[in-house]
PDB file of C-alpha atoms in Angstrom:
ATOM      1  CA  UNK A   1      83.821 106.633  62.612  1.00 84.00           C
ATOM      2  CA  UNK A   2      85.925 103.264  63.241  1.00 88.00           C
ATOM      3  CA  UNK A   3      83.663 100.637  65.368  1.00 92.00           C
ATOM      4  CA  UNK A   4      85.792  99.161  68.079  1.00 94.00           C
ATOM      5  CA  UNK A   5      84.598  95.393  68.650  1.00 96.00           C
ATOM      6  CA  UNK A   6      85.858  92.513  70.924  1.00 97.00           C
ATOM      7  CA  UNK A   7      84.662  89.259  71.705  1.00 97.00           C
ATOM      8  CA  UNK A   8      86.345  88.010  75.201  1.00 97.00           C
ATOM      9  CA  UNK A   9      85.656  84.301  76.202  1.00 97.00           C
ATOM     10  CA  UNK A  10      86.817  82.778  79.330  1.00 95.00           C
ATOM     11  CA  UNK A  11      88.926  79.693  78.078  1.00 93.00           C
ATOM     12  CA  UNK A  12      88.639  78.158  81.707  1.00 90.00           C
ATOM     13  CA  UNK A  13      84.821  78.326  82.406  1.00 92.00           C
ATOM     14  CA  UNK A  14      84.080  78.063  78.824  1.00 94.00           C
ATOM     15  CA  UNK A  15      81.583  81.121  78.708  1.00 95.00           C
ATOM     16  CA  UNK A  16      81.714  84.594  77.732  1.00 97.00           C
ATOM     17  CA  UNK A  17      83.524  87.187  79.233  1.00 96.00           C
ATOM     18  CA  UNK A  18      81.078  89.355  80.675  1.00 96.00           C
ATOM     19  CA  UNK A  19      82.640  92.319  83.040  1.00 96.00           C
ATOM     20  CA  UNK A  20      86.063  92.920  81.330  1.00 96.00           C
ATOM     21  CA  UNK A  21      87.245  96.136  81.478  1.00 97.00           C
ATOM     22  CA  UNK A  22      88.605  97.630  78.668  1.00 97.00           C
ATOM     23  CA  UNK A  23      90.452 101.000  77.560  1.00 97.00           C
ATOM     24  CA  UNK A  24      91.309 103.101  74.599  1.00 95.00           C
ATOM     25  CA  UNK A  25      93.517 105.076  74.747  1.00 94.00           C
ATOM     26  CA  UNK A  26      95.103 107.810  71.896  1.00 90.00           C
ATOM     27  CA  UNK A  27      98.753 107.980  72.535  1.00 89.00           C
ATOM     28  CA  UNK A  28     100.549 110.822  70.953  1.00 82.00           C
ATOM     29  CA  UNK A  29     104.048 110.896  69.487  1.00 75.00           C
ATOM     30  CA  UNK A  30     105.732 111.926  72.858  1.00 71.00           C
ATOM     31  CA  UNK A  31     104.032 108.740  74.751  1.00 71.00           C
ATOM     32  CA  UNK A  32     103.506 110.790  77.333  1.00 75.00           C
ATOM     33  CA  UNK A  33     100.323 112.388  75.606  1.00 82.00           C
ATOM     34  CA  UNK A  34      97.389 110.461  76.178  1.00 87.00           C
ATOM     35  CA  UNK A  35      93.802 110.727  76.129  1.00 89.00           C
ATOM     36  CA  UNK A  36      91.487 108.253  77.214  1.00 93.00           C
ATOM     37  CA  UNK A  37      88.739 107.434  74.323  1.00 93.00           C
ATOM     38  CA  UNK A  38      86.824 105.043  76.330  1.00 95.00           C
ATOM     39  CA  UNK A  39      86.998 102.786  79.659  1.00 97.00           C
ATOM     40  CA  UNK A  40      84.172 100.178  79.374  1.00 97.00           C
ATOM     41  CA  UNK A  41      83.302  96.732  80.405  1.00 97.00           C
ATOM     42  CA  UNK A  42      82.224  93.673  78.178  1.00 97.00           C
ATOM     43  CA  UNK A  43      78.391  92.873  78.244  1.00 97.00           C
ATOM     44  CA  UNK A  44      77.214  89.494  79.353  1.00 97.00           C
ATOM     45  CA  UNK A  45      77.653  87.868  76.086  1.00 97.00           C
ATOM     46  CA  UNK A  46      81.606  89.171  76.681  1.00 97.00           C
ATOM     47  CA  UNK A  47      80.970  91.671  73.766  1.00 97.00           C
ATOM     48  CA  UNK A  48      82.017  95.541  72.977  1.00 96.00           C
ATOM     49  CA  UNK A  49      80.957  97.505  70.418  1.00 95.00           C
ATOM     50  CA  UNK A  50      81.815 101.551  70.867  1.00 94.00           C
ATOM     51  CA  UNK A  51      82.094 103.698  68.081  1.00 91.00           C
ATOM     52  CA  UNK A  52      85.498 106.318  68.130  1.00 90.00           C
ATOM     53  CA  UNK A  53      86.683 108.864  65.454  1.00 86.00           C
ATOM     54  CA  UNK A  54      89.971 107.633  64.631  1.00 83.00           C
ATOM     55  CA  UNK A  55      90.388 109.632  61.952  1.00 75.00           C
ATOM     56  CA  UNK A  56      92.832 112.374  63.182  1.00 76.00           C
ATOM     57  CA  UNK A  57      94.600 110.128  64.998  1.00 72.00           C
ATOM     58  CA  UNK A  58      95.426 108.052  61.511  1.00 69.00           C
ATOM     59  CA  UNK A  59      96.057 111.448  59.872  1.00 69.00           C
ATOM     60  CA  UNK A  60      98.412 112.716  62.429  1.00 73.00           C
ATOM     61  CA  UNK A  61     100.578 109.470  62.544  1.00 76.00           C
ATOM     62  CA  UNK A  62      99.381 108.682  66.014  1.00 84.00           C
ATOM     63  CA  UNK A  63      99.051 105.168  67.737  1.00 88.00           C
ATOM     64  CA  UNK A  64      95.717 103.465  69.786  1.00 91.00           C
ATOM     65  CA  UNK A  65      96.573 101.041  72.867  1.00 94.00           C
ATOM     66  CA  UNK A  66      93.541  98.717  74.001  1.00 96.00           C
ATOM     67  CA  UNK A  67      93.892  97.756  77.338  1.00 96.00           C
ATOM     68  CA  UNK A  68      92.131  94.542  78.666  1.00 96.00           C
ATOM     69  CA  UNK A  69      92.477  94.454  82.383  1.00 94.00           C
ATOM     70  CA  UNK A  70      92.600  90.612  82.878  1.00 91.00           C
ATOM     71  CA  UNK A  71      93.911  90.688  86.688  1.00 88.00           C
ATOM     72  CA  UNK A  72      90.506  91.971  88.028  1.00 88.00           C
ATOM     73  CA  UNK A  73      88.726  89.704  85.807  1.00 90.00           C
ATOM     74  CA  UNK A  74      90.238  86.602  87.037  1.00 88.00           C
ATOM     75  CA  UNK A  75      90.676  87.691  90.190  1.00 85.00           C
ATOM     76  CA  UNK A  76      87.066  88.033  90.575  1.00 85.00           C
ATOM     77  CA  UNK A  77      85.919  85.217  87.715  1.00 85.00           C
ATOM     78  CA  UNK A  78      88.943  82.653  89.167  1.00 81.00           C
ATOM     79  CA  UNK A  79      89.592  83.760  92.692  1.00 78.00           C
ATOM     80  CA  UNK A  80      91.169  80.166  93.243  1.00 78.00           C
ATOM     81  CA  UNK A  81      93.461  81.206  90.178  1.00 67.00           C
ATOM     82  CA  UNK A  82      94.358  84.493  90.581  1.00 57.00           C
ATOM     83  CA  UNK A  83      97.290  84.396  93.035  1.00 61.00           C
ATOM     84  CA  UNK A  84     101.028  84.498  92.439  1.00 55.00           C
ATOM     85  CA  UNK A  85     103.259  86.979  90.634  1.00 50.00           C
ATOM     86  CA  UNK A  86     103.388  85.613  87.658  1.00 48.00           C
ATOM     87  CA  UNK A  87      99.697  85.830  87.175  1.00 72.00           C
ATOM     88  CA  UNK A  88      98.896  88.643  83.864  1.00 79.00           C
ATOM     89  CA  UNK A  89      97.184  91.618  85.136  1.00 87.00           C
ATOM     90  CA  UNK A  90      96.954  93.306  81.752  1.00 92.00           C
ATOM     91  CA  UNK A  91      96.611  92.377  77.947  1.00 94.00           C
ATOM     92  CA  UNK A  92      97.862  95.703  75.991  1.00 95.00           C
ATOM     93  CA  UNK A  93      97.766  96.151  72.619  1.00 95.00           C
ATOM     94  CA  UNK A  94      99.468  99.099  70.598  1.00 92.00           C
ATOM     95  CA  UNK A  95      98.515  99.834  67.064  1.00 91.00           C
ATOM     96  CA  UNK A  96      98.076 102.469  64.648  1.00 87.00           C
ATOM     97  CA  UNK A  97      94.691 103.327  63.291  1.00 83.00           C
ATOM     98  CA  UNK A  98      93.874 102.429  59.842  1.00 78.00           C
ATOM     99  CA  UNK A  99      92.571 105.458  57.584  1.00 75.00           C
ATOM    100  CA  UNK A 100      90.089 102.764  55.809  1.00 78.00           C
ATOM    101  CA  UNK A 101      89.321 100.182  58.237  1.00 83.00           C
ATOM    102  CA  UNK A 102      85.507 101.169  59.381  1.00 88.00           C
ATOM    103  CA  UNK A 103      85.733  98.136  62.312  1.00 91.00           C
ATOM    104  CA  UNK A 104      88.316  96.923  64.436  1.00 92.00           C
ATOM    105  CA  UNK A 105      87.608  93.777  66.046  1.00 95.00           C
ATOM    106  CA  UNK A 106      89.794  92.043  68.566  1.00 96.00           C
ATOM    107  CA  UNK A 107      88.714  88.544  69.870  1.00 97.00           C
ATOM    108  CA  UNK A 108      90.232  87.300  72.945  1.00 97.00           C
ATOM    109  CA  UNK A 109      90.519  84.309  74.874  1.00 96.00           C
ATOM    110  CA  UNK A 110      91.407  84.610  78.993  1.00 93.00           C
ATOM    111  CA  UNK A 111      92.780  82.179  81.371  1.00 88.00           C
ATOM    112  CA  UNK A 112      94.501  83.329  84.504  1.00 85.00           C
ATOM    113  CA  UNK A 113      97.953  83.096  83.163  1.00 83.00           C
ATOM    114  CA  UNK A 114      97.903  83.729  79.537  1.00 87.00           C
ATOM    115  CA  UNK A 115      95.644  85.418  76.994  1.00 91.00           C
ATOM    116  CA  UNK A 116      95.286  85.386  73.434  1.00 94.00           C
ATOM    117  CA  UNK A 117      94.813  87.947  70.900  1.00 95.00           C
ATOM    118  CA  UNK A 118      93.481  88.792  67.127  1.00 94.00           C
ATOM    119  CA  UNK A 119      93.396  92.153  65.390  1.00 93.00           C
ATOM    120  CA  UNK A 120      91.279  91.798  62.702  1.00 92.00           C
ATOM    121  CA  UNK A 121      91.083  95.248  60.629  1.00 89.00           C
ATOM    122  CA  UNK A 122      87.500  95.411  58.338  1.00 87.00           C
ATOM    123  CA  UNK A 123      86.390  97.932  55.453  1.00 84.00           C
ATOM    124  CA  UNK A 124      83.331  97.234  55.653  1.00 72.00           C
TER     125      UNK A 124
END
């Protein structure tokens, strides 16, 4: 079992992240294969912690996309903010699983136009 982690902070309020949805999703080698692994939202202290088997995926040469959905966040976080169309409505990440890694931990920081992003990758 690989822990899936993430620490989202709102870089415009200054406080945690709570309410951010985010989704895992396996995609298979013909991208148009997916399964959805989970579809959560961050906790008040903007945290995440699910547990997923990514072991066959790793084995079988398939990729993971985490999806943080940052246009309903700030639309309803930032309503003042959100408008326009140049405004991010989505923070995606693709990656492929590590066989060893036992936690994957992604902090992120929000504001309503940008976002920023770490992959950290622990054997722990």
């Amino acid at each position: 079992m690989t822990m899936i982690t993430c620490h989202a902070l709102d870089a415009v309020s200054g406080h945690h992240a709570a309410g951010l949805r985010v989704r895992l999703m396996l995609v298979r080698d013909n991208e148009t294969d997916r399964e959805l692994l989970f579809d959560l939202a961050t906790d008040e202290g903007g945290r995440l912690h699910v547990p997923v088997d990514l072991g066959p995926a790793a084995a079988d040469g398939d990729r993971c996309e985490i999806c943080f959905e940052l246009g309903a966040y700030v639309a309803c976080q930032h309503p003042d903010r959100s408008g326009g169309p140049a405004r991010m409505q989505a923070l995606v990440i693709r990656f492929s699983p590590d066989q060893h890694a036992t936690r994957l931990h992604f902090p992120v920081s929000i504001t309503p136009a940008s976002a920023s992003v770490l992959m950290l990758a622990l054997a722990e």
